[in-house]
Short mmCIF file of C-alpha atoms in Angstrom, two decimals:
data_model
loop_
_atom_site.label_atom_id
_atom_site.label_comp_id
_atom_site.label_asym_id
_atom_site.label_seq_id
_atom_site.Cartn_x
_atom_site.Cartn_y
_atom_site.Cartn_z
CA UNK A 1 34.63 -42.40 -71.99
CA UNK A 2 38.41 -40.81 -72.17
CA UNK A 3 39.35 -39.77 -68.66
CA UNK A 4 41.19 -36.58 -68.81
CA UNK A 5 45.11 -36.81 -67.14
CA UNK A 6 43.63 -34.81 -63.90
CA UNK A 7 41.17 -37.14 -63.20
CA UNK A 8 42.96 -40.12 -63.61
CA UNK A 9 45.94 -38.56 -61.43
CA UNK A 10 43.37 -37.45 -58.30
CA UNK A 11 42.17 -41.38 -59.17
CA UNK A 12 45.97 -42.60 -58.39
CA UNK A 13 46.65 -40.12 -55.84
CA UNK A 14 43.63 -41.23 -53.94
CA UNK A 15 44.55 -45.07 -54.26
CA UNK A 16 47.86 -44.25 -52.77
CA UNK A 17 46.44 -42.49 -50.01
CA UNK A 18 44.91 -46.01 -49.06
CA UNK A 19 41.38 -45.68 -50.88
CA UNK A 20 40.33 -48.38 -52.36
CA UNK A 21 37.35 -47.03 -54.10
CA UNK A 22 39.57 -44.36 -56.30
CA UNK A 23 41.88 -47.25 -56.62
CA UNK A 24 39.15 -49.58 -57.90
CA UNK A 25 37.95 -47.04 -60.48
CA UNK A 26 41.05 -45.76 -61.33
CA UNK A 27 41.61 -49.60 -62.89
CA UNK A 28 38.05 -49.97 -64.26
CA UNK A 29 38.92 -46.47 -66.39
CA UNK A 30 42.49 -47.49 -67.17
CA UNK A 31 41.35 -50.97 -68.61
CA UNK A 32 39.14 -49.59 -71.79
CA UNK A 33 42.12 -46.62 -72.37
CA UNK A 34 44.95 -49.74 -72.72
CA UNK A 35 42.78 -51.77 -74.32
CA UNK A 36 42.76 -49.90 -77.36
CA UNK A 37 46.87 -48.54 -76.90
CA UNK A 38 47.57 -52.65 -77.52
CA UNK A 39 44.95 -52.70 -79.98
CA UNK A 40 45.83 -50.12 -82.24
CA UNK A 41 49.62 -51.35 -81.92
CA UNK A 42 48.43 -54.28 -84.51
CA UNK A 43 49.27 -57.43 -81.79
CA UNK A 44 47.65 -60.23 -83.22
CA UNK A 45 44.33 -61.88 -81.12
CA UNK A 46 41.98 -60.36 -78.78
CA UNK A 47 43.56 -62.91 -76.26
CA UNK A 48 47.10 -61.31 -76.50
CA UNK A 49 45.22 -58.00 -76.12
CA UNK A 50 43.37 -58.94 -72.93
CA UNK A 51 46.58 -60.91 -71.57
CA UNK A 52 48.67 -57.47 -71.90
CA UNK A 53 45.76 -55.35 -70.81
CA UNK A 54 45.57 -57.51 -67.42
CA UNK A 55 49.31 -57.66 -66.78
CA UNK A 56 49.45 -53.76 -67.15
CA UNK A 57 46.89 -53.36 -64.55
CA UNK A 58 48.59 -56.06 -62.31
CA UNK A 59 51.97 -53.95 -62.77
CA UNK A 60 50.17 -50.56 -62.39
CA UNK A 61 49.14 -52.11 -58.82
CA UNK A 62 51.94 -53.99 -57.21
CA UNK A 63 54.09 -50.96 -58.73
CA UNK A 64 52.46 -48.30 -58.14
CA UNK A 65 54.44 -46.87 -55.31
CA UNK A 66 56.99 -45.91 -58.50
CA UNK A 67 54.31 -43.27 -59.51
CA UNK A 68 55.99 -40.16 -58.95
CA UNK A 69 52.42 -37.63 -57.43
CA UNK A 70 54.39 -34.37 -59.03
CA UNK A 71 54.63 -36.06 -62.05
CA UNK A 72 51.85 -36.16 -64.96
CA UNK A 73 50.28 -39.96 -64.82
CA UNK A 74 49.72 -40.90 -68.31
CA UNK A 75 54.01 -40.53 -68.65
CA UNK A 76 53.76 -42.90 -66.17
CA UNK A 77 51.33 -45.51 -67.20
CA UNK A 78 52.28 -45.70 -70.83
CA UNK A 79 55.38 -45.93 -70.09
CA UNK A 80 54.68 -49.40 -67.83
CA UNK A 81 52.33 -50.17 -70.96
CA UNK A 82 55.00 -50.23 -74.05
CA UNK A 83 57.45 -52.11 -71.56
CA UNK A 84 55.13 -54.09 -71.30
CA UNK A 85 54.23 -54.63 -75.35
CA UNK A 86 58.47 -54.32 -75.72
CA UNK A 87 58.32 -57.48 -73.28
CA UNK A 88 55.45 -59.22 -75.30
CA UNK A 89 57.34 -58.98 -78.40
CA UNK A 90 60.25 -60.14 -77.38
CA UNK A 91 58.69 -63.00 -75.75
CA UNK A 92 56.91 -64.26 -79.12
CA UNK A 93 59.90 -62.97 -81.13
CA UNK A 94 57.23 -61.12 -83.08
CA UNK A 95 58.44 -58.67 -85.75
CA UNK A 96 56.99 -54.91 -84.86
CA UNK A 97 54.98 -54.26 -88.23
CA UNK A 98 56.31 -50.94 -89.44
CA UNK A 99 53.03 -49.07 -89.77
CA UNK A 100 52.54 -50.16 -86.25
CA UNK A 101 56.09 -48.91 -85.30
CA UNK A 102 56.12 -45.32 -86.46
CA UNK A 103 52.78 -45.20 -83.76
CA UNK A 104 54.67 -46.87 -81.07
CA UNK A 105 57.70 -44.52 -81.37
CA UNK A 106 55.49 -41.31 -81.95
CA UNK A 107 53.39 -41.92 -79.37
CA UNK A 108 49.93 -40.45 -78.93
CA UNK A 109 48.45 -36.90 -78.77
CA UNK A 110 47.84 -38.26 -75.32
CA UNK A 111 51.58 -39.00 -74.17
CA UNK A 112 53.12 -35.97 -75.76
CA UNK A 113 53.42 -34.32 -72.37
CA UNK A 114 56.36 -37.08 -71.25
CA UNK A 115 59.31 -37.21 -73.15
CA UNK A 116 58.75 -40.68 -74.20
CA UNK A 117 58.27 -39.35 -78.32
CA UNK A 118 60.39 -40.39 -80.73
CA UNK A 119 60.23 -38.80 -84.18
CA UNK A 120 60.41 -41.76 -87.06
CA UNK A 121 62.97 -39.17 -89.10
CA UNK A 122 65.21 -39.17 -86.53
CA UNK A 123 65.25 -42.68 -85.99
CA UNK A 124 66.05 -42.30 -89.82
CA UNK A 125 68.57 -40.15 -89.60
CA UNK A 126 70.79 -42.54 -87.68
CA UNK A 127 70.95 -44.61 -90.40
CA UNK A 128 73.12 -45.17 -93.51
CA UNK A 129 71.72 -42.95 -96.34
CA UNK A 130 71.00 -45.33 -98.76
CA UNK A 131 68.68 -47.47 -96.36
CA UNK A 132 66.72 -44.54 -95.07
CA UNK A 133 66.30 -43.11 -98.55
CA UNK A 134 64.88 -46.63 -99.26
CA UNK A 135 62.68 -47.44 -96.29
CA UNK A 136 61.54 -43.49 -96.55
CA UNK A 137 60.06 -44.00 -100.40
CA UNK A 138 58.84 -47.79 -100.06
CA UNK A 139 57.91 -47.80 -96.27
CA UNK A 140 56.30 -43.61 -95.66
CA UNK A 141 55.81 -42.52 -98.93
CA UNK A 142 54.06 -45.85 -100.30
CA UNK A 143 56.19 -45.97 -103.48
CA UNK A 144 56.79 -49.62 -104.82
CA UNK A 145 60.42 -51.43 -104.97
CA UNK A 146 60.36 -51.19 -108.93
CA UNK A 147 59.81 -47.21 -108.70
CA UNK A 148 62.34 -46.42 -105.76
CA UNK A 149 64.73 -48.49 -107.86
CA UNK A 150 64.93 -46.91 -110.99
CA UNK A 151 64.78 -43.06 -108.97
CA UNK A 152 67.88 -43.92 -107.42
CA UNK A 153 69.03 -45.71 -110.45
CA UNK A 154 69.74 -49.00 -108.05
CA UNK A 155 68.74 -53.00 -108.66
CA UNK A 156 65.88 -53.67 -107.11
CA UNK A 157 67.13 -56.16 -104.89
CA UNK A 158 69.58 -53.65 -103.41
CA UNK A 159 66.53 -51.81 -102.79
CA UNK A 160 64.90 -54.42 -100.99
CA UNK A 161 67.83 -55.57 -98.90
CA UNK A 162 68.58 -51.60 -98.07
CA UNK A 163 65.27 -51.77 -96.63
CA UNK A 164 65.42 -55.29 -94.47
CA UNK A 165 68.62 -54.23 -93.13
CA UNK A 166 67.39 -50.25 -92.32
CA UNK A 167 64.49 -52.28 -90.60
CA UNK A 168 66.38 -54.45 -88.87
CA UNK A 169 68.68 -51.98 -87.40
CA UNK A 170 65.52 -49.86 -86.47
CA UNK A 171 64.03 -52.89 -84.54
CA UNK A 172 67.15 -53.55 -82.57
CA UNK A 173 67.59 -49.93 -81.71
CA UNK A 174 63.76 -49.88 -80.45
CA UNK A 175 64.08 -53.04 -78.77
CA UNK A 176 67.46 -51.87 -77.11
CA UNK A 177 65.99 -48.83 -75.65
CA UNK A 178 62.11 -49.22 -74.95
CA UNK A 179 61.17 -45.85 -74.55
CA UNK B 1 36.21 -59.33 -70.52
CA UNK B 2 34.86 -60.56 -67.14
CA UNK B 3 37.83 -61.66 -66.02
CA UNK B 4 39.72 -58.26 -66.55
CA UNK B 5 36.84 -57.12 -64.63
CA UNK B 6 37.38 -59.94 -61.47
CA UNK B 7 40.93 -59.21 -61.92
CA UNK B 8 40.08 -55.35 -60.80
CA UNK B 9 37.99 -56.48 -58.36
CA UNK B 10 40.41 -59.20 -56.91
CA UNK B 11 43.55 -56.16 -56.99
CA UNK B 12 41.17 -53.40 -55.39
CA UNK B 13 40.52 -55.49 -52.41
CA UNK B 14 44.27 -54.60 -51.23
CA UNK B 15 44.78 -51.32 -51.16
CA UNK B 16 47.25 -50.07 -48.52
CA UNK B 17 48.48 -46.44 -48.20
CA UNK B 18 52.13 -45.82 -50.30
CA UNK B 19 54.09 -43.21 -48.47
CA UNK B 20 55.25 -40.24 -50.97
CA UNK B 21 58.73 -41.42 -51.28
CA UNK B 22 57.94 -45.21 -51.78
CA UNK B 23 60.85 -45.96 -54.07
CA UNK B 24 63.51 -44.10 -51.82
CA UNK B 25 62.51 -46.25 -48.86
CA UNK B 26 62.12 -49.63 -50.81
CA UNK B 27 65.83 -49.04 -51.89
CA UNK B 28 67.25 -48.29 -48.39
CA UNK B 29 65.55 -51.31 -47.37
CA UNK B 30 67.44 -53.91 -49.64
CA UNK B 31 70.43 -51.69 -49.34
CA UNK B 32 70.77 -51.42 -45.81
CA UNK B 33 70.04 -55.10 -45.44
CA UNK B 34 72.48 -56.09 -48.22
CA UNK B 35 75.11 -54.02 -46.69
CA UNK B 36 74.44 -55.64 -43.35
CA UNK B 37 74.90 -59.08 -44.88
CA UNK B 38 78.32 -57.61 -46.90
CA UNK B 39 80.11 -56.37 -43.55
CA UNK B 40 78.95 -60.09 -41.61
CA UNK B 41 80.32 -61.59 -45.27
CA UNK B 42 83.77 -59.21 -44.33
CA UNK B 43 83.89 -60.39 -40.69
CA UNK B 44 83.49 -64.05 -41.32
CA UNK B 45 85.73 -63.59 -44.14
CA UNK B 46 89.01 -61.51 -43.75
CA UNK B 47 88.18 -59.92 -40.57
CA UNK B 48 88.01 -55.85 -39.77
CA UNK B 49 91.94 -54.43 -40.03
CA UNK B 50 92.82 -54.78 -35.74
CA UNK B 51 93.74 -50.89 -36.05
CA UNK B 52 90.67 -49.73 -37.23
CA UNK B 53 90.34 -47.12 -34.72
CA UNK B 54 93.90 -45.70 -34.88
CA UNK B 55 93.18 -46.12 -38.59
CA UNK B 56 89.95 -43.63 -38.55
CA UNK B 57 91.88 -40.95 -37.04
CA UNK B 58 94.11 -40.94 -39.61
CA UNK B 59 93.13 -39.08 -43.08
CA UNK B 60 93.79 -42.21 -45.27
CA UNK B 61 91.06 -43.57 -44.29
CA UNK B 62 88.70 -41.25 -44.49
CA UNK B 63 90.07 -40.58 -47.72
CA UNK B 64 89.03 -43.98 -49.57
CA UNK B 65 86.25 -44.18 -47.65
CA UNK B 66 83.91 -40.65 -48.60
CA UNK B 67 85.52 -41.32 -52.19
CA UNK B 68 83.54 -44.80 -51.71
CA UNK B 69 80.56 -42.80 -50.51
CA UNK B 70 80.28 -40.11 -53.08
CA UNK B 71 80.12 -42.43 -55.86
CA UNK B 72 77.53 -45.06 -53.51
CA UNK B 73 75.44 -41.97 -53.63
CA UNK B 74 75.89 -41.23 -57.31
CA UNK B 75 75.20 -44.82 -58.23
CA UNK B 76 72.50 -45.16 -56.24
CA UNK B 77 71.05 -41.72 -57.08
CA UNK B 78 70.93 -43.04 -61.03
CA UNK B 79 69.71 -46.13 -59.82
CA UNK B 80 66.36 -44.35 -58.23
CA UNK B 81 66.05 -42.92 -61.61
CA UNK B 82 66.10 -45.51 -63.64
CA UNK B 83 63.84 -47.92 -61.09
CA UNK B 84 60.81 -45.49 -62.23
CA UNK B 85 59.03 -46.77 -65.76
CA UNK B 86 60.17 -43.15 -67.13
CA UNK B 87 63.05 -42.96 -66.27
CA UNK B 88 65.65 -41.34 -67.94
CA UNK B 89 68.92 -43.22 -68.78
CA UNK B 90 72.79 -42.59 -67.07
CA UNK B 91 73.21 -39.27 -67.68
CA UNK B 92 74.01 -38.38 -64.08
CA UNK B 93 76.54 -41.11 -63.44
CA UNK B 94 79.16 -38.38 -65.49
CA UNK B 95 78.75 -36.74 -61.65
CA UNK B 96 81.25 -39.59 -60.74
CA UNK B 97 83.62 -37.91 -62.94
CA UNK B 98 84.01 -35.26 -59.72
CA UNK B 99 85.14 -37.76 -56.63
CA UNK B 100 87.46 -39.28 -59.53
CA UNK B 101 89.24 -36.29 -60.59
CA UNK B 102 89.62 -35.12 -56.81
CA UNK B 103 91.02 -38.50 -55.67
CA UNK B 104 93.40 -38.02 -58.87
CA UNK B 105 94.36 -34.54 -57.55
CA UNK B 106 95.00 -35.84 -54.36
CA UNK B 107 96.95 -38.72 -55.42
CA UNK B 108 99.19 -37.02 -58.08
CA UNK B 109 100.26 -34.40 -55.27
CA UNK B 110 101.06 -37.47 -53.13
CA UNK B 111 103.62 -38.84 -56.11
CA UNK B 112 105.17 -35.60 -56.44
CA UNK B 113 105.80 -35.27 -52.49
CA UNK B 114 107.27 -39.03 -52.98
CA UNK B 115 110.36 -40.26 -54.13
CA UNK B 116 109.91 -41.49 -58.00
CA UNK B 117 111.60 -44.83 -56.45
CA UNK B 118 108.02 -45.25 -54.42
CA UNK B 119 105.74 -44.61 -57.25
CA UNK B 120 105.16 -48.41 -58.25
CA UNK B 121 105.01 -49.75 -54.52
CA UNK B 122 102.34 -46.76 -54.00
CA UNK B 123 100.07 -48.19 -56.73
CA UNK B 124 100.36 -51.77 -56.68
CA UNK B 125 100.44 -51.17 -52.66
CA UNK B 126 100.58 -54.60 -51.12
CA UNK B 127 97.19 -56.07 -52.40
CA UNK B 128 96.21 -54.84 -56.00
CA UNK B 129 95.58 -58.44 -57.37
CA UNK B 130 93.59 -59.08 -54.91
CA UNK B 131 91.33 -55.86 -54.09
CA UNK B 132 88.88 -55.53 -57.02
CA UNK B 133 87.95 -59.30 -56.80
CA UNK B 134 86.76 -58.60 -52.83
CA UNK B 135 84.86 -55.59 -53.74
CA UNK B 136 83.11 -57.24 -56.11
CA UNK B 137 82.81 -60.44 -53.66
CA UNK B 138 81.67 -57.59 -50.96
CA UNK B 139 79.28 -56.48 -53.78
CA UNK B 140 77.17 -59.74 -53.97
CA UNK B 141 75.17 -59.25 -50.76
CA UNK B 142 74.43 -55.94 -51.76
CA UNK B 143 73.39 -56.30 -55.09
CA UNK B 144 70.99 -58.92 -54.15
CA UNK B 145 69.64 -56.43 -51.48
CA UNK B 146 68.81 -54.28 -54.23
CA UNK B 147 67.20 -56.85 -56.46
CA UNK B 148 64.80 -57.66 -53.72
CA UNK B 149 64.17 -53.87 -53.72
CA UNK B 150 63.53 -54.09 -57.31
CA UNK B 151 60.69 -56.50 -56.99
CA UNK B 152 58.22 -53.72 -56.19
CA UNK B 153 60.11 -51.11 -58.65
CA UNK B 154 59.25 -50.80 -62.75
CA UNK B 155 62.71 -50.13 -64.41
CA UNK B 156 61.76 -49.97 -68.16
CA UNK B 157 65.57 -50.11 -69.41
CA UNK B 158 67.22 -53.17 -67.72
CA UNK B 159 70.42 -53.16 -68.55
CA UNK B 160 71.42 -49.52 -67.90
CA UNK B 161 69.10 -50.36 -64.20
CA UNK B 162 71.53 -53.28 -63.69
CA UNK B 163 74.37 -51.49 -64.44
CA UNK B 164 73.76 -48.68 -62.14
CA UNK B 165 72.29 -50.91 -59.07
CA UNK B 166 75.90 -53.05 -59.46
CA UNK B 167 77.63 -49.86 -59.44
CA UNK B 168 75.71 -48.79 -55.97
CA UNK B 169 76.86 -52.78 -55.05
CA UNK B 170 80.07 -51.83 -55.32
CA UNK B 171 80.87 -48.79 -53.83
CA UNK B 172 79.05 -49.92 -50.98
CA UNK B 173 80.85 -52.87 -51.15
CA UNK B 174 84.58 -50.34 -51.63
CA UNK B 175 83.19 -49.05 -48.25
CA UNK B 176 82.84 -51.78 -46.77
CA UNK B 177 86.06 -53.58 -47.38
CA UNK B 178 87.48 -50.27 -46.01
CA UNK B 179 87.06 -51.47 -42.74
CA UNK B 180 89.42 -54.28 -43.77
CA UNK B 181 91.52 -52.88 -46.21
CA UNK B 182 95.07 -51.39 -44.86
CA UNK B 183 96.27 -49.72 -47.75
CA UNK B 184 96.79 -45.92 -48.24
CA UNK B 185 97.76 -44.29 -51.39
CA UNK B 186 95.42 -42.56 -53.02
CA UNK B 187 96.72 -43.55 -56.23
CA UNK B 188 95.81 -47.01 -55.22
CA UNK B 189 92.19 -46.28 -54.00
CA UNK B 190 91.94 -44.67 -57.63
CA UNK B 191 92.54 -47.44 -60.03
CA UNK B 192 91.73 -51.20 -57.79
CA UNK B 193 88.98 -49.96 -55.71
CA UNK B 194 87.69 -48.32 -58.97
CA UNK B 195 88.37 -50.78 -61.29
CA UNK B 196 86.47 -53.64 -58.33
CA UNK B 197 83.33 -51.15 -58.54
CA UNK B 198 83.38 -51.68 -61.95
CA UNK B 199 83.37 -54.98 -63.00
CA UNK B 200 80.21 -54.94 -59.98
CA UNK B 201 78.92 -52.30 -62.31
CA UNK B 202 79.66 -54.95 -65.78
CA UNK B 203 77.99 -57.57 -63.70
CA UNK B 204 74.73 -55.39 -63.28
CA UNK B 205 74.88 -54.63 -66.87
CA UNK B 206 75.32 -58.23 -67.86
CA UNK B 207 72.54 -59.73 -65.69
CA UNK B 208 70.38 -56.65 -65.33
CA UNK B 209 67.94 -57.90 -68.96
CA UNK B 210 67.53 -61.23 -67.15
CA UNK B 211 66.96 -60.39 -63.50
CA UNK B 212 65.10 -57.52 -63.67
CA UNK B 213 62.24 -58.43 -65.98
CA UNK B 214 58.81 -58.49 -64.68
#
């Protein structure tokens, strides 16, 4: 079932007007709709899935006097959810997998109404040349190391460390400002 | 998948009513305690200035002190921004740009009605060494107001939160120590009371990752 952003608002709404029922369901239909934001964001076990699924709900509750009622909801709630993830990484220093990342920074269809996207070429843009060149052609456009080498007429290993150090700097940035 | 389930259960069973501006009033709680705590702090401490109330009919006074106020609102106004999980970062903080450029006006049309001889003793005044390090004593109370305030908020980026709750800290703190502090230039006000609300507002940023998590 995918609850549309009204009903899930007059859900919230309700619960903060003290009933417990829209509360209650408001929760039962959030839990599915996170479950598969953390699983399509590549984190490892069901377990870690479930863990981050729970402690969204617990935050959406004991926080949820920060929902802003003239505000759209799912703004709100995904924004608790990838603080949440941002958290969980950082917690079991895992490295954001980059097909995962350009997801996590673009958002879904679902969240474009907040002004939590982030477009991947921009991200790009803000770095050196050379290293988005090389994580654009090995990373987006599937192209191997050997290929993107001899294009830009570079060693291959210059290739490859253009593209760990792009990465890194792209991971730091994301981590710096979870969005 | 049951125990997401009891979990829902377990959280729906308290469900009190939120009042529409929940994050306005959980702030003014820890701030008005914190500030509470910062003037007894003051008291015990160095003791209110014994001319207080000669002192508030004078302009000096009020001077420092709505200069303290307009950037405690500021501060505190980015800080109920950023305690929301959407947030949006410090862009209103350049606001404080307006009480400092005033307080400049003000004090450079003081120097010029001065003799040049009086500049220095105008800005170092008679405590300068020690006036940023008891606003951002002054601060402490407060900013630990606030970070009870912030139990029950969601601030998604912690360090620019931490910076702009120490900020509030301090200003609150600048007016508090007003009631203590007998110095009048404006020119003074401008660069140690500043410069104390700042290093509250470094502190926030420092510890702001690490005490704001949740």
């Amino acid at each position: 079932m995918k609850a549309s952003e009204e009903q899930l608002r007059t859900l919230m709404v309700g619960g903060l007007d003290g009933n417990a029922a829209d509360h209650a369901e408001l929760l039962r239909t959030l839990a599915p709709l996170l479950r598969s934001f953390f699983r399509r964001r590549a984190l490892g076990s069901d377990q870690d899935v479930e863990d981050l699924v729970q402690e969204t709900l617990i935050a959406v509750h004991m926080r949820r006097g920060t929902y802003n009622r003239d505000r759209p909801f799912t703004a709100w709630l995904f924004a608790i959810a990838r603080y949440k993830m941002i958290d969980h990484f950082r917690r079991v220093r895992h490295l954001i997998p980059i097909e995962g990342l350009e997801e996590t920074l673009a958002g879904e269809s679902f969240i474009d109404a907040s002004d939590a996207r982030m477009d991947v070429e921009s991200l790009l843009e803000a770095l050196p040349a050379k290293q988005a060149a090389a994580i654009r052609a090995t990373r987006l456009e599937g192209r191997s190391v050997a290929e993107t080498a001899a294009a830009a007429g570079l060693g291959e290993s210059d290739v490859k460390v253009s593209v760990h150090r792009g990465l890194k700097t792209l991971i730091a940035r994301v981590r710096r400002k979870p969005r | 998948m049951t125990t997401t389930d009891q979990l829902i259960d377990q959280l729906a069973r308290d469900v009190p009513p939120v009042p529409r501006n929940a994050v306005g009033r959980r702030l003014a709680g820890g701030l008005i305690g914190g500030a509470l705590a910062s003037v007894l702090l003051l008291i015990l401490w160095l003791g209110i200035r014994p001319d207080l109330g000669t002192a508030m009919h004078g302009s000096a006074f009020w001077m420092k002190w709505s200069y303290a106020l307009a950037l405690a609102l500021i501060a505190i106004g980015a800080t109920a921004r950023l305690a929301r999980p959407e947030g949006d970062g410090l862009r209103w903080l350049w606001l404080a740009a307006i009480p400092m450029l005033l307080l400049a006006g003000h004090g450079i049309m003081d120097m010029a009605r001065a003799p040049q001889a009086l500049w220095l003793s105008m800005w170092l005044g008679h405590s300068w060494l020690v006036c940023p390090w008891r606003v951002l004593v002054l601060s402490v109370p407060i900013f630990l107001g606030l970070l009870w305030s912030f139990r029950r908020l969601a601030p998604t980026r912690l360090r620019e939160g931490g910076a702009a709750a120490g900020l509030a800290s301090g200003a609150f703190a600048a007016m508090v120590y007003c009631l203590h502090c007998p110095e009048t230039a404006a020119i003074f006000v401008l660069t140690w009371y500043s410069l104390g609300m700042l290093l509250a507002a470094l502190a926030g940023a420092l510890l702001g990752p690490r005490l704001l998590r949740w």
